[in-house]
Short mmCIF file of C-alpha atoms in Angstrom, two decimals:
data_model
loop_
_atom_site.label_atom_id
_atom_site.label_comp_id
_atom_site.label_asym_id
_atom_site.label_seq_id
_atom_site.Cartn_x
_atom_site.Cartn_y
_atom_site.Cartn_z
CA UNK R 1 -75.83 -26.96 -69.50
CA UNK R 2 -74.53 -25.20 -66.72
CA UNK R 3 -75.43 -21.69 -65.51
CA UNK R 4 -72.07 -19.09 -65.13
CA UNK R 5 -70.66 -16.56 -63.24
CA UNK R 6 -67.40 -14.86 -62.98
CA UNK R 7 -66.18 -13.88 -59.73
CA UNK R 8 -63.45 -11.10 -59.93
CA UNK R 9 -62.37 -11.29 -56.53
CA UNK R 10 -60.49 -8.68 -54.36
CA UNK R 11 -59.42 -6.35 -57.50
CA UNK R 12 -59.84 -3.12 -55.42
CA UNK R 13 -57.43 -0.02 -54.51
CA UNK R 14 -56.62 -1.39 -51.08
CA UNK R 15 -53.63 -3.96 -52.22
CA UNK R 16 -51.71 -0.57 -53.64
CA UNK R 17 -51.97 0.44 -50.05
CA UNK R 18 -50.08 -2.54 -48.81
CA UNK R 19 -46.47 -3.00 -48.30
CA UNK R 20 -45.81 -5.43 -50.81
CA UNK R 21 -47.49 -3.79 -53.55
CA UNK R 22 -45.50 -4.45 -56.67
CA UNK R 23 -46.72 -3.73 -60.49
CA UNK R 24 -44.14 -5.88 -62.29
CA UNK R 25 -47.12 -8.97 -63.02
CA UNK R 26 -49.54 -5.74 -63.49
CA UNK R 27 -49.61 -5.69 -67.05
CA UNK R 28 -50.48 -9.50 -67.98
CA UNK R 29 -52.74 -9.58 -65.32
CA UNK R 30 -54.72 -6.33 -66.73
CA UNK R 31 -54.83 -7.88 -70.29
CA UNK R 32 -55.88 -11.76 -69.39
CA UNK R 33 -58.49 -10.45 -66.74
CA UNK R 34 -60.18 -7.72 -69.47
CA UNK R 35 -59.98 -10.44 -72.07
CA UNK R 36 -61.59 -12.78 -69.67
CA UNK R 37 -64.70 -10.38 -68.75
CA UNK R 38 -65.14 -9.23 -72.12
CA UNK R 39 -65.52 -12.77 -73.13
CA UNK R 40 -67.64 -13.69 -70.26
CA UNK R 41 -70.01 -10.63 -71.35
CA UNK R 42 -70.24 -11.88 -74.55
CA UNK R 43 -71.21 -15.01 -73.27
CA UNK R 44 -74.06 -13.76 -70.49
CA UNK R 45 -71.71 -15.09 -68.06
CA UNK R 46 -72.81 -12.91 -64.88
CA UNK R 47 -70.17 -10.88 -63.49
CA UNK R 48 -69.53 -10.48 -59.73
CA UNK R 49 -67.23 -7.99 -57.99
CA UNK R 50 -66.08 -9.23 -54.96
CA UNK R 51 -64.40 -7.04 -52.44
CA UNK R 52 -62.45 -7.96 -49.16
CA UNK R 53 -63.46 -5.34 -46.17
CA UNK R 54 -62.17 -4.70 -42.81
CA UNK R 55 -62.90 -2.98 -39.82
CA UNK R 56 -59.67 -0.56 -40.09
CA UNK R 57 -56.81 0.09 -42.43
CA UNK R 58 -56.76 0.01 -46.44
CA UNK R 59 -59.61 -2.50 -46.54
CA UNK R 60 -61.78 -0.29 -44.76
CA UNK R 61 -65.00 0.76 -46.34
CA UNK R 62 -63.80 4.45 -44.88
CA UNK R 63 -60.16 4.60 -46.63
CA UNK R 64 -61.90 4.77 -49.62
CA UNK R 65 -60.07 2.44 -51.59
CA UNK R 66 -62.92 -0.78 -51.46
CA UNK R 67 -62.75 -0.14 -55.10
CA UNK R 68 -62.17 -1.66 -58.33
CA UNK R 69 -58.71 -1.03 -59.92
CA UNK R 70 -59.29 1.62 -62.56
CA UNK R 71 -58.55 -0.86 -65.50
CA UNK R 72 -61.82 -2.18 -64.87
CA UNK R 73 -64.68 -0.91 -66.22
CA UNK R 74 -67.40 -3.82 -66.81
CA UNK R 75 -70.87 -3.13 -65.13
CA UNK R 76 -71.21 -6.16 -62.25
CA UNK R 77 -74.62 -7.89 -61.84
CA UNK R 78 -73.72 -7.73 -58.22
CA UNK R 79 -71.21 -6.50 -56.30
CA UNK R 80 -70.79 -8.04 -52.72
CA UNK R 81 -68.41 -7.44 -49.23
CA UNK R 82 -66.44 -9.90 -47.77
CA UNK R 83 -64.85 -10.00 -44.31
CA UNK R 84 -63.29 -13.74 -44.58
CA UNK R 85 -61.02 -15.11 -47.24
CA UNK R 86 -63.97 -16.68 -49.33
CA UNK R 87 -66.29 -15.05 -51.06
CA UNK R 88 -69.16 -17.15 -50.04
CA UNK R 89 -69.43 -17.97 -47.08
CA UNK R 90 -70.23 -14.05 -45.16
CA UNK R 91 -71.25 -12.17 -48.54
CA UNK R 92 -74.61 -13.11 -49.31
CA UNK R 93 -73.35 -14.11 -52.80
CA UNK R 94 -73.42 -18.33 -52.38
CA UNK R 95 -78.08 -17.59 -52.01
CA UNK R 96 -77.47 -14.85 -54.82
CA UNK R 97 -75.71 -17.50 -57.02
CA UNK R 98 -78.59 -20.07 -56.41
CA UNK R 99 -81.16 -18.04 -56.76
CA UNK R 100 -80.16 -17.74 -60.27
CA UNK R 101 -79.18 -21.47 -60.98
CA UNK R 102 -75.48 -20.68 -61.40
CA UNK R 103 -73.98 -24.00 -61.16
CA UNK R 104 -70.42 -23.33 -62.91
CA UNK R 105 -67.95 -20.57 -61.39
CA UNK R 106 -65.16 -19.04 -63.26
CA UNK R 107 -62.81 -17.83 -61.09
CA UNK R 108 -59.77 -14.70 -60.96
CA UNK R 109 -58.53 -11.96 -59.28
CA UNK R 110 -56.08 -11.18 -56.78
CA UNK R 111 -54.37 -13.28 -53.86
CA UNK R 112 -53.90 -16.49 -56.10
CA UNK R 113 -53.42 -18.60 -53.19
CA UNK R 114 -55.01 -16.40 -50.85
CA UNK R 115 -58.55 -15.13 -51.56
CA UNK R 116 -58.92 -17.33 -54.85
CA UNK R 117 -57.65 -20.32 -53.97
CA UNK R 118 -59.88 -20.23 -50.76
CA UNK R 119 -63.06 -19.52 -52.62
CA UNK R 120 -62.18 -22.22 -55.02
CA UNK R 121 -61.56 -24.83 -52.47
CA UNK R 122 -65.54 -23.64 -50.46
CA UNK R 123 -67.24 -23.48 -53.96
CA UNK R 124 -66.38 -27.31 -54.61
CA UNK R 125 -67.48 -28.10 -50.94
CA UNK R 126 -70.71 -26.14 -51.69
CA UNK R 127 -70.93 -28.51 -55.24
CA UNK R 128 -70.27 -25.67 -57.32
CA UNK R 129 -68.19 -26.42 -60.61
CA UNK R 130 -64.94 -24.63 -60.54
CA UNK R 131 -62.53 -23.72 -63.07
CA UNK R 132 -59.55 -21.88 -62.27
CA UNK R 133 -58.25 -19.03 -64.24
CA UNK R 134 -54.61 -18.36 -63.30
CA UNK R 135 -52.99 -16.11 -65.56
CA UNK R 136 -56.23 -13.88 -64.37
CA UNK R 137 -54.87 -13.86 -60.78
CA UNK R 138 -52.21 -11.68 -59.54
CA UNK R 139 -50.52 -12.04 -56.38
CA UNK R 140 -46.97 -10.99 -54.86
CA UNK R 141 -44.19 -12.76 -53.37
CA UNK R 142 -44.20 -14.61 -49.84
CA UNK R 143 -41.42 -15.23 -47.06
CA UNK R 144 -41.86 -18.56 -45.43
CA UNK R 145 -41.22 -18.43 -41.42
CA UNK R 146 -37.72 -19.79 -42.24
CA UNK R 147 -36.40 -16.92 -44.87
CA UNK R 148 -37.64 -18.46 -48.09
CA UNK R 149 -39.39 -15.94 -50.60
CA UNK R 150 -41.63 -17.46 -52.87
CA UNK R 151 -42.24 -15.61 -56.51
CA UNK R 152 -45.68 -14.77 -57.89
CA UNK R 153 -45.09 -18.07 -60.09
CA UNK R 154 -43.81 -20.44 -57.53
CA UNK R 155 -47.17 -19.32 -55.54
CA UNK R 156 -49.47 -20.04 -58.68
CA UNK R 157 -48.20 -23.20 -59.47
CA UNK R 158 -48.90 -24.59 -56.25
CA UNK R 159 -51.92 -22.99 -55.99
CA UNK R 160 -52.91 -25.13 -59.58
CA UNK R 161 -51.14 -28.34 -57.82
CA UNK R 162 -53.46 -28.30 -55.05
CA UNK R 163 -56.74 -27.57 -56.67
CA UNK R 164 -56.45 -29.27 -59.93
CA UNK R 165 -58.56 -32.61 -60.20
CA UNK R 166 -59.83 -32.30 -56.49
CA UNK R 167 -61.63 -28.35 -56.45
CA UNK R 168 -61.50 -27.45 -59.98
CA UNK R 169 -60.43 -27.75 -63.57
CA UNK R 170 -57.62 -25.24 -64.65
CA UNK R 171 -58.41 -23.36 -67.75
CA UNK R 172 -56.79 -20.44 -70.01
CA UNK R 173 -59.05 -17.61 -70.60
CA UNK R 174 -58.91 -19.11 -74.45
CA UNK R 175 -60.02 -22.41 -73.06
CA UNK R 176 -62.76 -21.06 -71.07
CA UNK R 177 -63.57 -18.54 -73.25
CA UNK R 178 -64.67 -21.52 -75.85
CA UNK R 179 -65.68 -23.82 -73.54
CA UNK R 180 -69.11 -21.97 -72.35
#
């Protein structure tokens, strides 16, 4: 049996400080990430709140807004910073994770292809199992060098082609919700 965690990854203030800040995936976001940690809690999955710092700007540990989104409200068995688009690698968290045994990680939050996707793609190189929670990701839409704006959507389903069967499984939060 493997040992879980959750890692809710960059869900802080700063992104509403950014210029493309948009709410309109807000809402489904908000319900299949709370329905995730609830479930997770139920489970003793650990929870981890993982937040992206910087030396200046929104990300900033000064600005004030390296913190969670006010829809969340769990209690994290840790909380670590991140300066680098993983969450393992600078944080501390990848000898916190071992130190407990935790084999399996569930991951969400925001930057699908960003911040997610990255610490996806080092958690399988580490030999972490991975499953990938999209509809509890959020992220906005991109313009390619050339003019081309990619949707939330467009983003996430590339993000799924590129990770699925090589860096991790792809799972519903009802799917991994019943299998842990």
């Amino acid at each position: 049996m493997s040992h879980s965690a959750l890692l809710i990854i960059d869900v802080q203030h700063s992104f509403q400080h950014r210029p493309f800040w948009q709410e309109h995936d807000l809402p489904a976001f908000q319900q299949a990430l709370t329905r995730l940690i609830a479930g997770c809690q139920r489970q003793g999955v650990a929870l981890v709140d993982v937040f992206h710092v910087a030396a200046e700007g929104p990300f900033s540990l000064a600005s004030g807004y390296v913190k969670r989104l006010p829809f969340l409200t769990h209690q994290a068995d840790v909380t670590v910073h991140k300066q680098v688009h993983n969450a393992l690698t600078d944080s501390g968290l990848d000898a916190w994770l071992r130190e407990r045994q935790i084999n399996h990680l569930i991951i969400s939050g925001m930057r699908t292809e960003q911040c997610c996707e990255t610490t996806t793609r080092v958690a399988s190189d580490l030999g972490y199992k991975v499953t990938f929670v999209t509809e509890a990701t959020l992220t906005f839409p991109m313009q390619h060098p050339d003019g081309t704006l990619f949707t939330p959507e467009q983003l996430k389903r590339h993000t799924e082609t590129v990770l699925v069967n090589r860096f991790a499984t792809l799972a519903s939060v009802d799917e991994v919700l019943a299998q842990l």
